[in-house]
Tab-separated table of C-alpha atoms in Angstrom:
chain	number	residue	atom	x	y	z
A	1	UNK	CA	-326.542	168.263	2.221
A	2	UNK	CA	-323.846	165.664	2.004
A	3	UNK	CA	-321.634	167.473	4.533
A	4	UNK	CA	-324.459	167.611	6.998
A	5	UNK	CA	-325.224	163.932	6.432
A	6	UNK	CA	-321.535	162.978	6.975
A	7	UNK	CA	-321.340	165.002	10.187
A	8	UNK	CA	-324.516	163.354	11.459
A	9	UNK	CA	-323.158	159.892	10.808
A	10	UNK	CA	-319.868	160.784	12.579
A	11	UNK	CA	-321.752	161.972	15.652
A	12	UNK	CA	-323.963	158.876	15.632
A	13	UNK	CA	-320.913	156.593	15.589
A	14	UNK	CA	-319.677	158.247	18.790
A	15	UNK	CA	-322.968	157.728	20.671
A	16	UNK	CA	-322.166	154.067	21.187
A	17	UNK	CA	-319.002	152.134	21.979
A	18	UNK	CA	-316.134	153.242	24.180
A	19	UNK	CA	-315.976	156.830	22.914
A	20	UNK	CA	-319.632	157.472	23.709
A	21	UNK	CA	-320.201	155.287	26.755
A	22	UNK	CA	-317.079	155.474	28.839
A	23	UNK	CA	-317.272	158.624	30.948
A	24	UNK	CA	-314.879	158.487	33.923
A	25	UNK	CA	-311.325	157.278	34.379
A	26	UNK	CA	-312.769	154.404	36.338
A	27	UNK	CA	-314.784	153.412	33.244
A	28	UNK	CA	-311.716	153.561	31.078
A	29	UNK	CA	-309.626	151.525	33.526
A	30	UNK	CA	-312.192	148.753	33.558
A	31	UNK	CA	-312.388	148.867	29.744
A	32	UNK	CA	-308.598	148.771	29.307
A	33	UNK	CA	-308.119	145.837	31.702
A	34	UNK	CA	-310.855	143.838	29.982
A	35	UNK	CA	-309.446	144.717	26.523
A	36	UNK	CA	-305.906	143.707	27.480
A	37	UNK	CA	-307.004	140.443	29.087
A	38	UNK	CA	-309.247	139.661	26.174
A	39	UNK	CA	-306.385	140.252	23.751
A	40	UNK	CA	-304.145	137.834	25.663
A	41	UNK	CA	-301.363	140.363	26.060
A	42	UNK	CA	-297.990	139.374	27.559
A	43	UNK	CA	-296.609	141.547	30.348
A	44	UNK	CA	-292.825	141.363	30.585
A	45	UNK	CA	-291.652	144.942	30.102
A	46	UNK	CA	-292.070	146.521	33.544
A	47	UNK	CA	-295.702	145.809	34.503
A	48	UNK	CA	-296.873	142.538	35.993
A	49	UNK	CA	-300.477	142.387	34.751
A	50	UNK	CA	-303.179	144.063	32.770
A	51	UNK	CA	-304.250	146.303	35.691
A	52	UNK	CA	-300.824	147.818	36.343
A	53	UNK	CA	-300.268	148.393	32.663
A	54	UNK	CA	-303.638	149.980	32.148
A	55	UNK	CA	-303.019	152.357	35.087
A	56	UNK	CA	-299.654	153.400	33.661
A	57	UNK	CA	-300.950	153.975	30.148
A	58	UNK	CA	-304.012	155.896	31.220
A	59	UNK	CA	-302.135	158.167	33.630
A	60	UNK	CA	-299.349	158.848	31.146
A	61	UNK	CA	-301.777	159.644	28.304
A	62	UNK	CA	-303.692	162.104	30.498
A	63	UNK	CA	-300.439	163.673	31.837
A	64	UNK	CA	-301.381	162.769	35.392
A	65	UNK	CA	-298.891	161.861	38.168
A	66	UNK	CA	-297.914	158.253	37.829
A	67	UNK	CA	-298.010	157.661	41.596
A	68	UNK	CA	-301.575	159.030	42.096
A	69	UNK	CA	-304.530	157.165	40.636
A	70	UNK	CA	-307.352	157.135	43.231
A	71	UNK	CA	-308.020	160.914	43.309
A	72	UNK	CA	-308.815	160.913	39.569
A	73	UNK	CA	-310.950	157.738	39.315
A	74	UNK	CA	-314.261	159.518	39.104
A	75	UNK	CA	-313.015	162.421	36.965
A	76	UNK	CA	-314.880	162.787	33.665
A	77	UNK	CA	-312.856	162.355	30.499
A	78	UNK	CA	-313.286	164.919	27.677
A	79	UNK	CA	-314.072	163.905	24.132
A	80	UNK	CA	-310.535	164.618	23.007
A	81	UNK	CA	-309.053	162.691	25.889
A	82	UNK	CA	-311.311	159.703	25.200
A	83	UNK	CA	-310.008	159.542	21.623
A	84	UNK	CA	-306.423	159.578	22.916
A	85	UNK	CA	-307.124	156.872	25.471
A	86	UNK	CA	-308.865	154.691	22.901
A	87	UNK	CA	-305.961	155.000	20.462
A	88	UNK	CA	-303.423	154.033	23.121
A	89	UNK	CA	-305.444	151.061	24.357
A	90	UNK	CA	-305.991	149.793	20.845
A	91	UNK	CA	-302.333	150.170	19.904
A	92	UNK	CA	-301.333	148.050	22.939
A	93	UNK	CA	-304.042	145.443	22.399
A	94	UNK	CA	-304.101	145.151	18.619
A	95	UNK	CA	-300.434	145.799	17.698
A	96	UNK	CA	-299.001	144.220	20.869
A	97	UNK	CA	-296.561	147.189	21.200
A	98	UNK	CA	-294.874	147.219	24.657
A	99	UNK	CA	-296.243	150.019	26.801
A	100	UNK	CA	-292.740	151.494	27.209
A	101	UNK	CA	-292.605	152.209	23.461
A	102	UNK	CA	-296.045	153.786	23.540
A	103	UNK	CA	-295.172	156.109	26.402
A	104	UNK	CA	-291.572	156.631	25.297
A	105	UNK	CA	-290.271	155.888	28.770
A	106	UNK	CA	-289.289	153.006	31.056
A	107	UNK	CA	-288.596	152.902	34.789
A	108	UNK	CA	-286.062	151.034	36.920
A	109	UNK	CA	-287.043	151.871	40.448
A	110	UNK	CA	-287.140	155.663	40.685
A	111	UNK	CA	-285.088	156.156	37.550
A	112	UNK	CA	-286.837	157.126	34.310
A	113	UNK	CA	-285.251	156.422	30.893
A	114	UNK	CA	-286.152	157.455	27.405
A	115	UNK	CA	-286.832	154.442	25.167
A	116	UNK	CA	-288.026	153.585	21.707
A	117	UNK	CA	-287.693	150.694	19.319
A	118	UNK	CA	-283.964	151.376	18.821
A	119	UNK	CA	-283.291	149.792	22.232
A	120	UNK	CA	-284.500	146.890	24.279
A	121	UNK	CA	-286.955	147.951	27.013
A	122	UNK	CA	-284.879	148.296	30.241
A	123	UNK	CA	-285.380	145.415	32.658
A	124	UNK	CA	-282.598	143.934	34.719
A	125	UNK	CA	-281.915	142.360	38.054
A	126	UNK	CA	-278.881	144.632	38.243
A	127	UNK	CA	-281.219	147.512	39.039
A	128	UNK	CA	-281.955	146.015	42.480
A	129	UNK	CA	-278.397	144.751	43.032
A	130	UNK	CA	-276.959	148.244	42.359
A	131	UNK	CA	-279.257	149.943	44.917
A	132	UNK	CA	-276.763	149.160	47.692
A	133	UNK	CA	-273.617	149.546	45.607
A	134	UNK	CA	-273.520	145.851	44.770
A	135	UNK	CA	-272.935	144.923	48.404
A	136	UNK	CA	-271.752	142.624	49.835
A	137	UNK	CA	-269.754	141.601	46.740
A	138	UNK	CA	-268.320	145.071	46.609
A	139	UNK	CA	-267.541	146.054	50.242
A	140	UNK	CA	-266.984	149.789	49.600
A	141	UNK	CA	-268.748	151.487	46.728
A	142	UNK	CA	-266.566	154.608	47.088
A	143	UNK	CA	-263.415	152.625	46.226
A	144	UNK	CA	-264.718	151.694	42.774
A	145	UNK	CA	-263.073	154.132	40.404
A	146	UNK	CA	-263.810	152.553	37.023
A	147	UNK	CA	-266.722	150.438	35.816
A	148	UNK	CA	-267.966	149.071	32.482
A	149	UNK	CA	-271.515	148.337	31.364
A	150	UNK	CA	-271.104	146.078	28.361
A	151	UNK	CA	-274.131	145.851	25.984
A	152	UNK	CA	-275.440	149.088	27.544
A	153	UNK	CA	-278.483	149.566	25.261
A	154	UNK	CA	-280.345	152.610	26.550
A	155	UNK	CA	-277.532	153.336	29.013
A	156	UNK	CA	-279.741	152.608	31.977
A	157	UNK	CA	-277.291	150.409	33.886
A	158	UNK	CA	-274.361	152.749	33.218
A	159	UNK	CA	-276.428	155.542	34.740
A	160	UNK	CA	-277.352	153.387	37.760
A	161	UNK	CA	-273.680	152.584	38.220
A	162	UNK	CA	-272.754	156.266	38.148
A	163	UNK	CA	-275.142	156.779	41.063
A	164	UNK	CA	-274.057	153.633	42.920
A	165	UNK	CA	-270.342	154.369	42.621
A	166	UNK	CA	-269.853	158.120	43.228
A	167	UNK	CA	-266.103	158.108	42.542
A	168	UNK	CA	-266.166	156.002	39.363
A	169	UNK	CA	-265.815	156.851	35.764
A	170	UNK	CA	-268.280	154.744	33.835
A	171	UNK	CA	-268.047	153.352	30.322
A	172	UNK	CA	-271.161	152.165	28.496
A	173	UNK	CA	-270.400	150.127	25.377
A	174	UNK	CA	-272.718	148.712	22.692
A	175	UNK	CA	-272.397	147.531	19.117
A	176	UNK	CA	-275.552	149.356	17.972
A	177	UNK	CA	-275.169	152.972	16.832
A	178	UNK	CA	-278.919	153.495	17.259
A	179	UNK	CA	-278.792	152.216	20.854
A	180	UNK	CA	-275.924	154.555	21.673
A	181	UNK	CA	-278.007	157.489	20.358
A	182	UNK	CA	-280.685	156.711	22.919
A	183	UNK	CA	-278.103	156.140	25.621
A	184	UNK	CA	-276.554	159.590	25.000
A	185	UNK	CA	-279.931	161.219	25.474
A	186	UNK	CA	-280.421	159.394	28.785
A	187	UNK	CA	-276.943	160.235	30.010
A	188	UNK	CA	-277.541	163.875	29.210
A	189	UNK	CA	-280.928	163.766	31.041
A	190	UNK	CA	-279.072	162.827	34.190
A	191	UNK	CA	-276.295	165.395	33.569
A	192	UNK	CA	-273.658	162.619	33.551
A	193	UNK	CA	-271.812	163.442	30.359
A	194	UNK	CA	-268.630	164.092	32.334
A	195	UNK	CA	-268.777	160.728	34.120
A	196	UNK	CA	-270.359	158.277	31.663
A	197	UNK	CA	-268.435	157.645	28.430
A	198	UNK	CA	-270.391	155.920	25.699
A	199	UNK	CA	-268.584	154.071	22.904
A	200	UNK	CA	-269.184	151.538	20.173
A	201	UNK	CA	-267.686	148.117	20.817
A	202	UNK	CA	-268.367	144.559	19.734
A	203	UNK	CA	-267.986	143.057	23.201
A	204	UNK	CA	-264.371	143.944	24.117
A	205	UNK	CA	-263.158	144.719	20.610
A	206	UNK	CA	-263.275	148.508	21.059
A	207	UNK	CA	-261.847	148.464	24.557
A	208	UNK	CA	-258.188	147.641	23.906
A	209	UNK	CA	-256.004	148.545	26.919
A	210	UNK	CA	-258.964	149.539	29.124
A	211	UNK	CA	-259.253	147.996	32.605
A	212	UNK	CA	-261.991	148.310	35.194
A	213	UNK	CA	-262.746	147.512	38.857
A	214	UNK	CA	-266.163	146.167	37.893
A	215	UNK	CA	-267.684	144.921	34.538
A	216	UNK	CA	-271.355	144.177	34.389
A	217	UNK	CA	-273.301	142.938	31.416
A	218	UNK	CA	-276.929	142.185	30.611
A	219	UNK	CA	-276.119	140.744	27.148
A	220	UNK	CA	-278.346	139.016	24.615
A	221	UNK	CA	-279.011	135.555	26.010
A	222	UNK	CA	-282.200	134.177	24.375
A	223	UNK	CA	-281.796	130.702	22.933
A	224	UNK	CA	-282.853	129.854	19.363
A	225	UNK	CA	-285.767	127.763	20.647
A	226	UNK	CA	-286.987	130.629	22.845
A	227	UNK	CA	-286.626	133.170	19.989
A	228	UNK	CA	-288.925	131.012	17.837
A	229	UNK	CA	-291.703	131.205	20.479
A	230	UNK	CA	-291.392	134.714	21.836
A	231	UNK	CA	-294.608	136.580	22.569
A	232	UNK	CA	-295.339	139.265	19.927
A	233	UNK	CA	-294.410	142.060	22.345
A	234	UNK	CA	-290.751	141.052	22.190
A	235	UNK	CA	-290.713	141.116	18.384
A	236	UNK	CA	-290.872	144.928	18.523
A	237	UNK	CA	-287.432	144.976	20.225
A	238	UNK	CA	-284.114	144.821	18.364
A	239	UNK	CA	-283.324	141.189	17.579
A	240	UNK	CA	-279.648	141.755	18.164
A	241	UNK	CA	-280.447	142.696	21.818
A	242	UNK	CA	-282.148	139.356	22.374
A	243	UNK	CA	-280.829	136.494	20.241
A	244	UNK	CA	-277.537	134.846	21.195
A	245	UNK	CA	-277.202	131.657	19.170
A	246	UNK	CA	-278.384	128.136	19.688
A	247	UNK	CA	-277.852	127.965	23.426
A	248	UNK	CA	-278.097	131.689	24.165
A	249	UNK	CA	-274.438	131.909	25.189
A	250	UNK	CA	-272.709	133.331	22.162
A	251	UNK	CA	-271.994	136.655	23.894
A	252	UNK	CA	-271.435	135.058	27.333
A	253	UNK	CA	-268.601	132.938	25.896
A	254	UNK	CA	-266.877	136.072	24.553
A	255	UNK	CA	-267.396	137.888	27.889
A	256	UNK	CA	-265.802	135.049	29.835
A	257	UNK	CA	-262.915	134.689	27.364
A	258	UNK	CA	-262.031	138.393	27.393
A	259	UNK	CA	-262.978	139.788	30.783
A	260	UNK	CA	-259.765	139.022	32.665
A	261	UNK	CA	-257.697	141.177	30.356
A	262	UNK	CA	-259.984	144.110	31.135
A	263	UNK	CA	-260.228	143.788	34.907
A	264	UNK	CA	-257.948	145.415	37.504
A	265	UNK	CA	-256.462	143.092	40.127
A	266	UNK	CA	-259.318	142.127	42.485
A	267	UNK	CA	-261.858	143.255	39.891
A	268	UNK	CA	-265.129	141.449	39.259
A	269	UNK	CA	-267.306	140.410	36.336
A	270	UNK	CA	-271.102	140.122	36.807
A	271	UNK	CA	-273.341	138.803	34.004
A	272	UNK	CA	-277.113	138.429	33.790
A	273	UNK	CA	-278.298	135.339	31.934
A	274	UNK	CA	-281.977	135.050	32.891
A	275	UNK	CA	-283.073	131.430	33.386
A	276	UNK	CA	-280.001	130.013	31.697
A	277	UNK	CA	-278.003	128.976	34.753
A	278	UNK	CA	-278.070	125.304	33.771
A	279	UNK	CA	-276.769	126.177	30.299
A	280	UNK	CA	-273.905	128.238	31.768
A	281	UNK	CA	-272.950	125.428	34.145
A	282	UNK	CA	-273.041	122.834	31.309
A	283	UNK	CA	-270.958	125.014	28.992
A	284	UNK	CA	-268.373	126.026	31.658
A	285	UNK	CA	-267.993	123.060	34.031
A	286	UNK	CA	-264.559	124.309	35.230
A	287	UNK	CA	-265.856	127.644	36.451
A	288	UNK	CA	-267.431	128.134	39.861
A	289	UNK	CA	-269.406	131.385	39.692
A	290	UNK	CA	-271.442	132.680	42.598
A	291	UNK	CA	-275.157	132.968	41.697
A	292	UNK	CA	-276.946	135.975	43.166
A	293	UNK	CA	-280.370	136.322	44.662
A	294	UNK	CA	-282.738	139.273	44.141
A	295	UNK	CA	-286.354	139.936	44.979
A	296	UNK	CA	-287.254	139.441	41.307
A	297	UNK	CA	-285.624	136.006	41.164
A	298	UNK	CA	-282.668	133.868	42.079
A	299	UNK	CA	-279.807	132.560	39.989
A	300	UNK	CA	-280.215	135.081	37.188
A	301	UNK	CA	-276.847	136.853	37.672
A	302	UNK	CA	-273.477	135.281	38.288
A	303	UNK	CA	-270.246	136.873	39.479
A	304	UNK	CA	-266.579	135.881	39.052
A	305	UNK	CA	-263.474	137.564	40.430
A	306	UNK	CA	-260.621	138.351	38.019
A	307	UNK	CA	-258.460	135.528	39.315
A	308	UNK	CA	-261.260	133.023	38.707
A	309	UNK	CA	-261.540	133.870	35.022
A	310	UNK	CA	-259.706	132.078	32.233
A	311	UNK	CA	-256.645	133.722	30.751
């Protein structure tokens, strides 16, 4: 009798609430958006708002094409699928886990990358800047024969550089062994093992004698004050990929101090620093970097030629 009673209670629980009342994908979309907005989630890992993130999570969980949503809006969701959707929505809303970690993937344009909590979620203005081979700052992408992605994380920018510069050998360097494990998986996914070399290096420490036509870096640059007030979503990411001292420039200082010794004549350094332009200019008044513009924002990336860098 007790087993029958337990089963009856279990069925009764599912007659009400999301699992019993949400029937179509449209229903689940509305519920997810409301749940995300009600939870006060922060969207800074690839999606701009609750709607976009809900669409991504729902489609991914149901193994549907990520670029097609409308045809499935009125499709009925099975009981098993409802349980999966509910679990994903709750994990995002209650635990504040970034969607990229829930799906195990992140996108930069048309490029998909494996990600998990061993690496920061890929997001960089370099993705847009590399679409045209970093033009006009690099006038001929085919003449670039060597390039370095310093603080490579998941390897995403090293992979984008391999596509942008078809004749270049790429090095992706990072201090984290765990990040390099993820990067290796991504490089293999794109069949670039012969062109993208991944190695462990604390900034330039592991690159003695190596020189490049182009060095790019999206290093840690979050200030101490900003680290203390980060939204919970960012606390799931590796701290070492975010924090960079009191003014957020600990790694930038080392990049600027060592880059010239690792650039070929005429080579260029490009560094992403987020909203920290004013901090860079205060810390390095003798430098005159060019600040770049992108659709996602202006003055987030600066460039310096080899002859403009300190010895």
